[in-house]
Coordinates of C-alpha atoms in Angstrom, one line a residue:
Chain A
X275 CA -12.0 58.6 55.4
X276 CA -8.9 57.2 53.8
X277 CA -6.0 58.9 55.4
X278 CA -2.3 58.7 54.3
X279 CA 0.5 59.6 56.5
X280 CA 3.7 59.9 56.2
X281 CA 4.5 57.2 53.7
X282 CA 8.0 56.3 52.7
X283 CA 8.1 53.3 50.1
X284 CA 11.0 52.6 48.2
X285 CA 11.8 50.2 45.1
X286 CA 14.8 48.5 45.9
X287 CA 17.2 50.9 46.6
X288 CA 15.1 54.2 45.6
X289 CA 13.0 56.4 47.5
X290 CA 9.7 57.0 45.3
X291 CA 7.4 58.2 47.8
X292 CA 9.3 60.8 50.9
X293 CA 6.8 61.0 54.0
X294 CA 3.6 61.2 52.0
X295 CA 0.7 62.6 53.5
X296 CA -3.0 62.6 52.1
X297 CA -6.6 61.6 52.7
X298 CA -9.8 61.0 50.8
X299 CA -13.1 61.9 52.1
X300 CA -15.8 59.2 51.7
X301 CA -17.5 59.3 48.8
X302 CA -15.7 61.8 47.3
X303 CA -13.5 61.3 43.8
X304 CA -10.4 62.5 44.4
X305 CA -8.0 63.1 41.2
X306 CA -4.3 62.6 41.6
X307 CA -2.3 64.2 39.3
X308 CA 1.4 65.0 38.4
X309 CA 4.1 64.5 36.2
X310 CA 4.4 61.0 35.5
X311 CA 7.3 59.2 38.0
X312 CA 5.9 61.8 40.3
X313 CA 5.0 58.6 42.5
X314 CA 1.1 58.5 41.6
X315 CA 1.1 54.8 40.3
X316 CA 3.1 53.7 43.3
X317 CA 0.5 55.8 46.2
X318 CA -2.2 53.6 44.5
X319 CA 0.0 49.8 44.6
X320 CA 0.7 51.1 48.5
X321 CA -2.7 51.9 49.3
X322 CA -3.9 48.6 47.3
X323 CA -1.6 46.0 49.6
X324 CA 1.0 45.6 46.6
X325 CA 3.7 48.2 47.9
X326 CA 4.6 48.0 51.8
X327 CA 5.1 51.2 53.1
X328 CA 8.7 51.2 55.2
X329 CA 7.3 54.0 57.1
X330 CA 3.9 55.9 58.3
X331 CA 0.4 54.4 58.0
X332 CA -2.8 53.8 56.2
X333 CA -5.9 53.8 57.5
X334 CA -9.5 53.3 56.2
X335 CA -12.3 54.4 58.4
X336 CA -9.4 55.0 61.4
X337 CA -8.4 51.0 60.8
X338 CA -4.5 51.0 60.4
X339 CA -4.3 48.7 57.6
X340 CA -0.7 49.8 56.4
X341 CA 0.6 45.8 56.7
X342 CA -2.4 44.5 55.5
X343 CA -2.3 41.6 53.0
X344 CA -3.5 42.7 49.8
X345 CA -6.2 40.0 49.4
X346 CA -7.2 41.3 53.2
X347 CA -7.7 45.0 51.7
X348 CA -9.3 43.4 48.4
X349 CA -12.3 42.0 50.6
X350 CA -12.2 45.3 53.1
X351 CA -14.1 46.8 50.3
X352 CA -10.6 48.1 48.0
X353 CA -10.4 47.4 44.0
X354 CA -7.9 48.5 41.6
X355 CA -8.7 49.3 37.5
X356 CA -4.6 48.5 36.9
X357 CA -3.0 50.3 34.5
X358 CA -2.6 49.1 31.2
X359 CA -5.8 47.6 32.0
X360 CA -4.7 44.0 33.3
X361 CA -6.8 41.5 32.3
X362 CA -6.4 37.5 33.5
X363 CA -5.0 36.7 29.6
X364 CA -5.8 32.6 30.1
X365 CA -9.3 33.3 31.4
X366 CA -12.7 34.4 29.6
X367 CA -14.5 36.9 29.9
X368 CA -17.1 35.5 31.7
X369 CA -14.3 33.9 34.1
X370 CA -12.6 37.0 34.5
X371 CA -15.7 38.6 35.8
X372 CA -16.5 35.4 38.2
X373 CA -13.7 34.8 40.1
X374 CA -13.7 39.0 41.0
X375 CA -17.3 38.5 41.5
X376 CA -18.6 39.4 45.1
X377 CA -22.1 38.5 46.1
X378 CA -23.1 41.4 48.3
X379 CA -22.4 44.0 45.0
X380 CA -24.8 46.2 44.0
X381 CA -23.4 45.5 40.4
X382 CA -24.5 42.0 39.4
X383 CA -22.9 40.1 36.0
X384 CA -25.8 41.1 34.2
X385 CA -25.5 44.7 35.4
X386 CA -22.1 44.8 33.8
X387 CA -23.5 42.9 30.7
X388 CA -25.9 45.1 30.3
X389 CA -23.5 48.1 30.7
X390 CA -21.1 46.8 28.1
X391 CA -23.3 44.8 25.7
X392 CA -19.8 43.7 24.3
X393 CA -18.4 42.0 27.0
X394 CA -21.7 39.6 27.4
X395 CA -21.4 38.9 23.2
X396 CA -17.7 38.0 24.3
X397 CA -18.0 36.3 27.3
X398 CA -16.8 32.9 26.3
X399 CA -13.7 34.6 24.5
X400 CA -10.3 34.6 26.0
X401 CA -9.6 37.6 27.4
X402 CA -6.5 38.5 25.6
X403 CA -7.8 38.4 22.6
X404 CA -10.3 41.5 23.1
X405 CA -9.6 44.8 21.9
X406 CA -7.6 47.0 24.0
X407 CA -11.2 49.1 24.6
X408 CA -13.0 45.7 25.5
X409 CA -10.2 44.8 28.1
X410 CA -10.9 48.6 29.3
X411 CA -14.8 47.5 30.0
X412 CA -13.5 44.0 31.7
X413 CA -11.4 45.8 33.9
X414 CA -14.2 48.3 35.2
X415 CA -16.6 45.8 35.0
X416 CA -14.5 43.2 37.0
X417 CA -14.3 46.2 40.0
X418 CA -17.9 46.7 39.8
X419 CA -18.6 43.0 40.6
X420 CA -16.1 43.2 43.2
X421 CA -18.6 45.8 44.8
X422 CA -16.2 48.2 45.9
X423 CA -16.1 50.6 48.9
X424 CA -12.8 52.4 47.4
X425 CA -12.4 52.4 44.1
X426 CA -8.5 52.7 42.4
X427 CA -8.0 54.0 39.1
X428 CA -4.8 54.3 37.2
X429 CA -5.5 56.0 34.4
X430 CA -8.0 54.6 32.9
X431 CA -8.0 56.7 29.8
X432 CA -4.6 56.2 28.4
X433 CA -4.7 55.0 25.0
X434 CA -8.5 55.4 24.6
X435 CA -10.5 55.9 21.9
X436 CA -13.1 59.3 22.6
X437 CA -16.2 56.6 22.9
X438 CA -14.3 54.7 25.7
X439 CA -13.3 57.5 27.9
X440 CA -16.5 59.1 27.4
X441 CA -18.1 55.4 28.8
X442 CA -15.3 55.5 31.7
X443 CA -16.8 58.8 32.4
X444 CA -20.5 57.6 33.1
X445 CA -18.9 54.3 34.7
X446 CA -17.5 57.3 37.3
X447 CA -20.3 59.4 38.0
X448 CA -22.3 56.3 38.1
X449 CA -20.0 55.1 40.9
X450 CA -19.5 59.0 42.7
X451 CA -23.7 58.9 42.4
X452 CA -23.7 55.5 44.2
X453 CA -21.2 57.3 47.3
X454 CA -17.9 55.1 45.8
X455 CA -15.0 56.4 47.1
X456 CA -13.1 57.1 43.8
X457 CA -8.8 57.9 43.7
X458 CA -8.8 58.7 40.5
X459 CA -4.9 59.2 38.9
X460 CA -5.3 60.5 35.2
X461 CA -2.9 61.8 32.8
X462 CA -5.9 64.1 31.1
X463 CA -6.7 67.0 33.2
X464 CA -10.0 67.9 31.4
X465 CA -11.2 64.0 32.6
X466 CA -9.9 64.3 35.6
X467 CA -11.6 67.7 36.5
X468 CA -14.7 67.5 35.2
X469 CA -15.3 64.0 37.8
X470 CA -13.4 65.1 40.7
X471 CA -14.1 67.1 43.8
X472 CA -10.6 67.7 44.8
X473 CA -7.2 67.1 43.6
X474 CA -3.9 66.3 44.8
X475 CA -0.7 67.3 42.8
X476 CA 1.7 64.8 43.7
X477 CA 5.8 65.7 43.0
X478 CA 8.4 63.6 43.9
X479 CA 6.7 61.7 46.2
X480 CA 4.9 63.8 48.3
X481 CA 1.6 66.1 47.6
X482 CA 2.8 69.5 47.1
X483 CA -1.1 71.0 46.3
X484 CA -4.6 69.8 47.4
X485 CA -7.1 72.0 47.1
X486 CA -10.6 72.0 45.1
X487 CA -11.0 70.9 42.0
X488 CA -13.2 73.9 40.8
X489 CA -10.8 75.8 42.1
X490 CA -7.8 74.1 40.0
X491 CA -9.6 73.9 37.3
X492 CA -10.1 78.4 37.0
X493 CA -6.2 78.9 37.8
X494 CA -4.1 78.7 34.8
X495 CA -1.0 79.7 36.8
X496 CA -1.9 76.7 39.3
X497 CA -1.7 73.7 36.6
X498 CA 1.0 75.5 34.6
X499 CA 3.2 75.6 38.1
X500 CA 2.2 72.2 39.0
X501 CA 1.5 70.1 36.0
X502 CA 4.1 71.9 33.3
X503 CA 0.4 72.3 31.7
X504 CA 1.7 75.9 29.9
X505 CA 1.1 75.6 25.7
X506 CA -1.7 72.6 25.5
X507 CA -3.9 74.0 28.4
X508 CA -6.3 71.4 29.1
X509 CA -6.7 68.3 26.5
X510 CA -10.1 67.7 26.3
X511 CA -11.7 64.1 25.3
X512 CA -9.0 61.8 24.8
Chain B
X192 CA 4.4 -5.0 17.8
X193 CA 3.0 -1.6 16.9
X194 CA 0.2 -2.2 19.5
X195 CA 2.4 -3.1 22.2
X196 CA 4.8 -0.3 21.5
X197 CA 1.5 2.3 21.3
X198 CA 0.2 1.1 24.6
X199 CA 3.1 1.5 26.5
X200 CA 4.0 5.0 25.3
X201 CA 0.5 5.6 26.0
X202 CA 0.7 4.2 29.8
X203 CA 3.9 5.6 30.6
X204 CA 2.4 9.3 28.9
X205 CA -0.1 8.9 31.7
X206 CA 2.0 7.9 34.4
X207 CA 4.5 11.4 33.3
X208 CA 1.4 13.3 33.3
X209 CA 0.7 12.5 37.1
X210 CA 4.0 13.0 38.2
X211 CA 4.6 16.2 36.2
X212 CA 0.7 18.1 36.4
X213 CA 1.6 19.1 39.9
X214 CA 5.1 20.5 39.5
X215 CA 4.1 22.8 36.9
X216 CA 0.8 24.4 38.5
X217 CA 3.0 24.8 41.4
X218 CA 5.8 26.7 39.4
X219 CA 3.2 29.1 37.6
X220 CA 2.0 29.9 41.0
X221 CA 4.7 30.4 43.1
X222 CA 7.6 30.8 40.5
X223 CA 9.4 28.4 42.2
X224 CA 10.6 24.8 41.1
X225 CA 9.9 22.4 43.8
X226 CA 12.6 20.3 43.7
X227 CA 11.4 18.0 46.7
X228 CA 8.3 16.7 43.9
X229 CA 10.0 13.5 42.9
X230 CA 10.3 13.0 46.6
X231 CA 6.6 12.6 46.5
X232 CA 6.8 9.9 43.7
X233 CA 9.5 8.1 46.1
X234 CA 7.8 8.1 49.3
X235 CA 4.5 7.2 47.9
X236 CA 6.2 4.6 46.1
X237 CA 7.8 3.1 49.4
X238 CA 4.4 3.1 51.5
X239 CA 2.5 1.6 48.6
X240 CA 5.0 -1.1 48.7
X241 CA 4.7 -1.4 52.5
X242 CA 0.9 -1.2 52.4
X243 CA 0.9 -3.5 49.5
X244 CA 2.6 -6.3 51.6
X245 CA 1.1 -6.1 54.7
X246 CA -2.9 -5.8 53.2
X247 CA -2.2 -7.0 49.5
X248 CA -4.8 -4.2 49.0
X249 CA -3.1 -2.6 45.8
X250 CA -6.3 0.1 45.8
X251 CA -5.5 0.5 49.5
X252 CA -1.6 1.6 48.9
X253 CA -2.4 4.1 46.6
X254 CA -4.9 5.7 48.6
X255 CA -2.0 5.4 51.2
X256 CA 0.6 6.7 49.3
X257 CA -1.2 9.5 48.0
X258 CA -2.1 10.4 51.8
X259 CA 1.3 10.7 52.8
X260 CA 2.7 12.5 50.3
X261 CA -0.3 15.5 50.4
X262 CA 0.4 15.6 54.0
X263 CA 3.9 15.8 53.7
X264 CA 3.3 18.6 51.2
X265 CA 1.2 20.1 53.3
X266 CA 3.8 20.3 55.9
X267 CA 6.2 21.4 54.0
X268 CA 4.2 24.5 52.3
X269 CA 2.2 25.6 56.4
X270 CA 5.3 24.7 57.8
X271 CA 8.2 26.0 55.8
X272 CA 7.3 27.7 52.1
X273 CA 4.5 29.8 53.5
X274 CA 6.9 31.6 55.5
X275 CA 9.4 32.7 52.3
X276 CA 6.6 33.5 49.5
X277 CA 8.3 35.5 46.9
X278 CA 11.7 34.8 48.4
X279 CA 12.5 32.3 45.3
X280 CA 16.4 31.4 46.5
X281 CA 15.0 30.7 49.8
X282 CA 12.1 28.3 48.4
X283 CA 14.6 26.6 46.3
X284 CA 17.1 25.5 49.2
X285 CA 13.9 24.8 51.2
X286 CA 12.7 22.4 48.5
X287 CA 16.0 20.9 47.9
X288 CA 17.3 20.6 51.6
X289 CA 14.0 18.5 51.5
X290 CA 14.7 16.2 49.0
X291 CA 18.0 15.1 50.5
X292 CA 15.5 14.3 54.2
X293 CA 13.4 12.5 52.3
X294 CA 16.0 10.6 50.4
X295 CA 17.8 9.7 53.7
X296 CA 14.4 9.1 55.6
X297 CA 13.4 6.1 52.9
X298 CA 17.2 5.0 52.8
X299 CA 16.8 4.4 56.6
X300 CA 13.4 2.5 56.3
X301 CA 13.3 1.1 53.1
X302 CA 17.2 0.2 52.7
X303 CA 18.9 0.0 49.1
X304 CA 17.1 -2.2 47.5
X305 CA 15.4 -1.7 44.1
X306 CA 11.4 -3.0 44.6
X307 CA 8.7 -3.9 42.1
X308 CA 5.2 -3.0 43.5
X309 CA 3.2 -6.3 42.5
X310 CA 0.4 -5.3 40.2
X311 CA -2.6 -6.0 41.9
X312 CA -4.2 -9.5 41.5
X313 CA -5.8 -10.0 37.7
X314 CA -4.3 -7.5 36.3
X315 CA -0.6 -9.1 36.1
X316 CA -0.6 -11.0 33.1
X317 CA -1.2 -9.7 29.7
X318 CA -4.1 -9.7 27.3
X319 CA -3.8 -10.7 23.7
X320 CA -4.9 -8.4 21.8
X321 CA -4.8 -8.2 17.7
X322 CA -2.0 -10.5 18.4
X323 CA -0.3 -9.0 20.9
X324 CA 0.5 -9.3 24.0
X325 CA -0.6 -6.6 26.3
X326 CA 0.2 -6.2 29.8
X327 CA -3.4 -5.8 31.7
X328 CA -1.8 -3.6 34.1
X329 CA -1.1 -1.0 31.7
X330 CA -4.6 -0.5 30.7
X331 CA -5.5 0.0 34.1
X332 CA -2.3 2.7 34.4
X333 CA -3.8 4.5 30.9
X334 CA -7.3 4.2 32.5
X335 CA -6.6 5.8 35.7
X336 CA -4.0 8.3 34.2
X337 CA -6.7 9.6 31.7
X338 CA -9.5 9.5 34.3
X339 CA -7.3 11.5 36.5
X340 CA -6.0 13.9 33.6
X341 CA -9.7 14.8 32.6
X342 CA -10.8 15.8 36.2
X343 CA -7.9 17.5 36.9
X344 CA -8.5 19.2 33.7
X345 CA -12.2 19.6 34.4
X346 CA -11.5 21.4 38.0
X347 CA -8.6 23.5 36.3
X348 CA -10.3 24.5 33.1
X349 CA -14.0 24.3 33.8
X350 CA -14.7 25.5 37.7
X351 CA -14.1 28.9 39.8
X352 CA -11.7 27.3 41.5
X353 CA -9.8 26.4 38.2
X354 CA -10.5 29.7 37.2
X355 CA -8.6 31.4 40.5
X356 CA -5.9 29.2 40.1
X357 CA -5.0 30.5 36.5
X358 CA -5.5 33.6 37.1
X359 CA -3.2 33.8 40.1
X360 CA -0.8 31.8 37.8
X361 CA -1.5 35.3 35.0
X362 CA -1.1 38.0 37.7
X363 CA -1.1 36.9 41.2
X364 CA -0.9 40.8 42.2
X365 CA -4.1 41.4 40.4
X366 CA -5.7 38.2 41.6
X367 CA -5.2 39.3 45.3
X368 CA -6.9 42.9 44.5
X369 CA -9.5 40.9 42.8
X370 CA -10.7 39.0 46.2
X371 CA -8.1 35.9 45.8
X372 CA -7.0 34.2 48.8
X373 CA -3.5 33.4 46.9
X374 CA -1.7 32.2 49.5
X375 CA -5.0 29.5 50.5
X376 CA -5.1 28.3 47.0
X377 CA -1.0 27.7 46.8
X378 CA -1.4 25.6 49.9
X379 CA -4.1 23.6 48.0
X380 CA -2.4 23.3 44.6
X381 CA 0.5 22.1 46.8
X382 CA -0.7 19.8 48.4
X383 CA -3.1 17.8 45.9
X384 CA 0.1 17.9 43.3
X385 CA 1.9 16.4 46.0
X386 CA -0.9 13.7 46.4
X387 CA -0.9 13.6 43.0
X388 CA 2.9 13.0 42.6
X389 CA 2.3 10.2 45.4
X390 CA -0.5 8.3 43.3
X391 CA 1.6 8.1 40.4
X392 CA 5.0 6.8 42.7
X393 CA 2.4 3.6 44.0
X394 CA 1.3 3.3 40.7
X395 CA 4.2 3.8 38.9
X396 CA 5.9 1.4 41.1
X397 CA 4.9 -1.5 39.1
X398 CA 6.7 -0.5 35.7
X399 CA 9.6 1.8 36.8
X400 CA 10.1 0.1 40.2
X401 CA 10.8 1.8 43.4
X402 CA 14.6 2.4 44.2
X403 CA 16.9 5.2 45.8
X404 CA 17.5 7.6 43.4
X405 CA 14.1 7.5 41.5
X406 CA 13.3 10.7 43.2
X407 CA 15.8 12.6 41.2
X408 CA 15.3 10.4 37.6
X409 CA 11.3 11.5 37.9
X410 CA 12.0 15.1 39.3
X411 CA 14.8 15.3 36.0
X412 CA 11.8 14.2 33.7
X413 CA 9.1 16.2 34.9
X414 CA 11.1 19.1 34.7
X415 CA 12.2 18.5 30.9
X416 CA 8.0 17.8 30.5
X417 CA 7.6 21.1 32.3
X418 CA 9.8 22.7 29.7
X419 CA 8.7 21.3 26.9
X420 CA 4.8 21.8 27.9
X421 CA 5.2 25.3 29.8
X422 CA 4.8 26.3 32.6
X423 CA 1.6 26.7 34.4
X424 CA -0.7 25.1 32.1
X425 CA -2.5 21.8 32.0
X426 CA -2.6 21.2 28.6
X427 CA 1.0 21.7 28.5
X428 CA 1.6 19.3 30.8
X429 CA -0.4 17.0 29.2
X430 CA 1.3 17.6 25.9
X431 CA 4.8 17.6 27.2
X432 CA 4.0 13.9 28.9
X433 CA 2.8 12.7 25.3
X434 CA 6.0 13.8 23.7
X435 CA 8.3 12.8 26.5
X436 CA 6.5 9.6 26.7
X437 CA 6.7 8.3 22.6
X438 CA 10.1 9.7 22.5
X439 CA 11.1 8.0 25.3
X440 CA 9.6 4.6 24.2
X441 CA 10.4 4.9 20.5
X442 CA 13.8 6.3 20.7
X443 CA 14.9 3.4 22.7
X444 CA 13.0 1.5 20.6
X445 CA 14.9 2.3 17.1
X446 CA 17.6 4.2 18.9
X447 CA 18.9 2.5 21.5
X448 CA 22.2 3.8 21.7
X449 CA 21.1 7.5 22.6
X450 CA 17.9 6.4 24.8
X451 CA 19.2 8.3 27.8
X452 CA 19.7 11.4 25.9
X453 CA 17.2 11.5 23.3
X454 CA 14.4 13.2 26.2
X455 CA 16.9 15.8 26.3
X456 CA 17.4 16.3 23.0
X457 CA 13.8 16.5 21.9
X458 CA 14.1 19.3 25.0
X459 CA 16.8 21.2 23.0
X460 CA 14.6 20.6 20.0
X461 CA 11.7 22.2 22.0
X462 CA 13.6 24.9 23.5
X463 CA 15.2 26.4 20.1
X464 CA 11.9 26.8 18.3
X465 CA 9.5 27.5 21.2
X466 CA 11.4 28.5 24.1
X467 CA 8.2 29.3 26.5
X468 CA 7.3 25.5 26.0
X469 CA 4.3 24.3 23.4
X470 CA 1.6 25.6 25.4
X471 CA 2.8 27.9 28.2
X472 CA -0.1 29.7 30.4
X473 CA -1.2 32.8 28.8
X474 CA 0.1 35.2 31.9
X475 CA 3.3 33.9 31.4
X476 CA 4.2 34.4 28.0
X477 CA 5.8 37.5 28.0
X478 CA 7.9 36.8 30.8

């Protein structure tokens, strides 16, 4: 179990997340959702070794690793699909995948080549010249390569086009079949829902619901009281 | 004329690229100008000299001086640096406070004196050549300079190792979650650019002599070739040690009356139309 609690991290002078308190069964895909600045972004750089919590603790399997160097977290068994996708701009594709590459992954290169039959056709081209959907498939193929026990997402359909998020999609259930712990933090409810087991509503920096995602999912008056979600309902596909 | 004039823009290219490949890999990786780098060149200058008149083994000083320097780097990053990662202000009085010890340490040893570094035996007279006259020691200088430049290239560009290192340099956040040991590979880069900046002091010491004050004349020029390359690349290194090299040796060639400011002006020049640098590391283009 990943457990949260009460975590206070600021930026500089401001208070993002107040005395937050959470956990993630194993193997479970949790979705975090909320308005955005609700503090989702910052629970995942926290949890990932980026963000150092000034109070509370985080542990992994009853492990404290709240002051834990990120790399340290990295090779616990932790990877992060960043937002906006983050690739290494000045390396290939092939390099990209290599230096993340862990030996002991289930997901081998040529598993992720043969999962994105793109990336292999590309894999001598810098990554910053792919298309924004290609740097989408580096980034999920670079955490499958890592091998990872926890799995981070940041919204990884923002800006998709419908084929991407529905690969992203299988790349999820793929990992929730293979007992990957997924945080999942998604701006598209339908997305989020239809992967997730339970969600978390997150408001100004602490978890004001948690509950199943089922659940969630049948109460209109739930979303539209935590998420604003009142005209659009859910968006479904991108 | 033209062949001398080529060969020793050529030489002294590859002597700038030495002293200049390590300062910039370290500033895309830390973000921190290490002022204390033409410290290296100095010190590893002085021991060469010393090792050079004790053993008259010129091969031996440089392995000497470039020994010193890495472990004095090394010292400096486990010791001192390692301690204040991400604290830039810190890292920059760390790295200058240095350079003044340093200074002192050689003053005290060495004394005032400007030294040549005799060229090692053969290879200090000249060679004629299309009929001219060219110093043999040169060719070794744009022998070893390119050898070096090629596997430093090779390890940056070609291996995994190379491949960490830029991609700390793009995102060291991202490299960590990615499995990166960071903070082990700074210490590395560190230290083998300090080795580096040592090699090219013993061999540099030949040509540009070895005097106090050279530390902050070579730190001054491979910071304009760090600004006119970019930052955090190896090719712009390498490019930024060509141009500062043929400007410096034609300008005071046919312009000898500006040959002290003409590097600087071919940095304005540089600085107006590409202000990253010619070939600044991907990662670090935006910023």
């Amino acid at each position: 179990m990943l457990e949260l609690e009460g975590i206070d991290v600021f930026y500089g002078p401001s208070h993002v997340l107040h005395a937050l308190t959470a956990h993630v069964e194993e193997g479970e895909v949790l979705a975090l959702l909320g308005r955005s600045g609700a503090g989702k972004t910052t629970t995942l750089k926290t949890v990932m070794g980026w963000l150092r919590p000034r109070a509370g603790r985080i542990r992994w399997r009853g492990q404290d690793i709240s002051h834990w160097e990120s790399v340290r977290i990295a090779r616990l068994g932790f990877a992060m699909v960043a937002q906006g996708r983050r690739v290494f701009p000045s390396l290939s594709v092939a390099e990209n995948l290599g230096i993340a590459l862990n030996p002991t992954s289930p997901w081998s290169l040529e598993d992720v080549y043969q999962l994105f039959p793109r990336l292999e056709e590309r894999r001598y081209q810098a990554a910053n010249t792919l298309s924004g959907g290609e740097q989408q498939m580096l980034s999920l193929g670079r955490a499958l390569v890592r091998g990872p026990r926890v799995l981070l997402l940041d919204e990884p359909t923002e800006g998709m086009a419908p084929a991407i998020v529905q690969l992203t999609h299988q790349v999820v259930e793929m990992l929730r079949e293979a007992g990957i712990t997924v945080v999942l933090v998604e701006q598209n409810l339908a997305f989020a829902l239809s992967l997730a087991a339970r969600v978390a509503v997150m408001n100004k920096g602490q978890v004001v619901y948690e509950g199943r995602a089922q659940e969630f999912a049948a109460h209109r008056e739930l979303q539209v009281q935590y998420l604003g979600v009142s005209t659009t309902g859910l968006r479904v596909g991108s | 004329m033209v062949l001398e004039q080529l060969v020793n823009a050529v030489s002294y290219s590859m002597l700038l690229f030495l002293l200049a490949v390590g300062l910039s890999v370290t500033l895309g990786l830390l973000r921190v100008v290490n002022l204390t780098h033409g410290s290296y060149y100095l010190l590893g200058g002085y021991v060469g000299l010393s090792v050079v008149r004790w053993t008259h083994n010129f091969l031996l000083a440089t392995g000497a001086g470039a020994a010193t320097t890495a472990a004095l780097a090394a010292l400096m990053f486990w010791g001192l640096l390692r301690r204040f990662l991400g604290q830039e202000s810190a890292q920059v009085l760390i790295t200058f406070g240095s350079l003044f010890i340093v200074a002192d340490g050689c003053l005290a040893i060495w004394g005032g004196q400007t030294y040549t570094i005799p060229p090692p035996p053969g290879l200090s007279s000249s060679l004629l050549l299309a009929g001219a006259h060219i110093p043999t020691y040169l060719l070794l200088l744009i022998a070893v300079g390119a050898t070096g430049a090629a596997a430093v290239y090779w390890v940056f560009e070609r291996t995994r190792v190379g491949a960490m290192v830029r991609a700390a340099v793009d995102d060291r956040e991202l490299a960590e979650a990615c499995g990166v040991d960071v903070r082990a590979l700074s210490f590395g880069v560190f230290t083998l650019g300090g080795a580096i900046a040592g090699l090219a002091g013993v061999l540099g010491g030949p040509v540009i002599g070895v005097y106090p004050g050279a530390d902050l004349a070579v730190l001054l020029l491979a910071l304009v070739i760090v600004v006119v390359g970019g930052a955090g690349s190896m090719l712009g290194a390498l490019l930024g040690s060509l141009v500062i090299g043929f400007v410096t040796t034609y300008g005071s060639l046919y312009f000898p009356e500006i040959a002290s400011g003409i590097v600087y002006l071919a940095m304005v020049l540089v600085i107006l139309f590409r202000p990253q640098g010619l070939v600044p590391a991907r990662g670090l283009d935006q910023t």
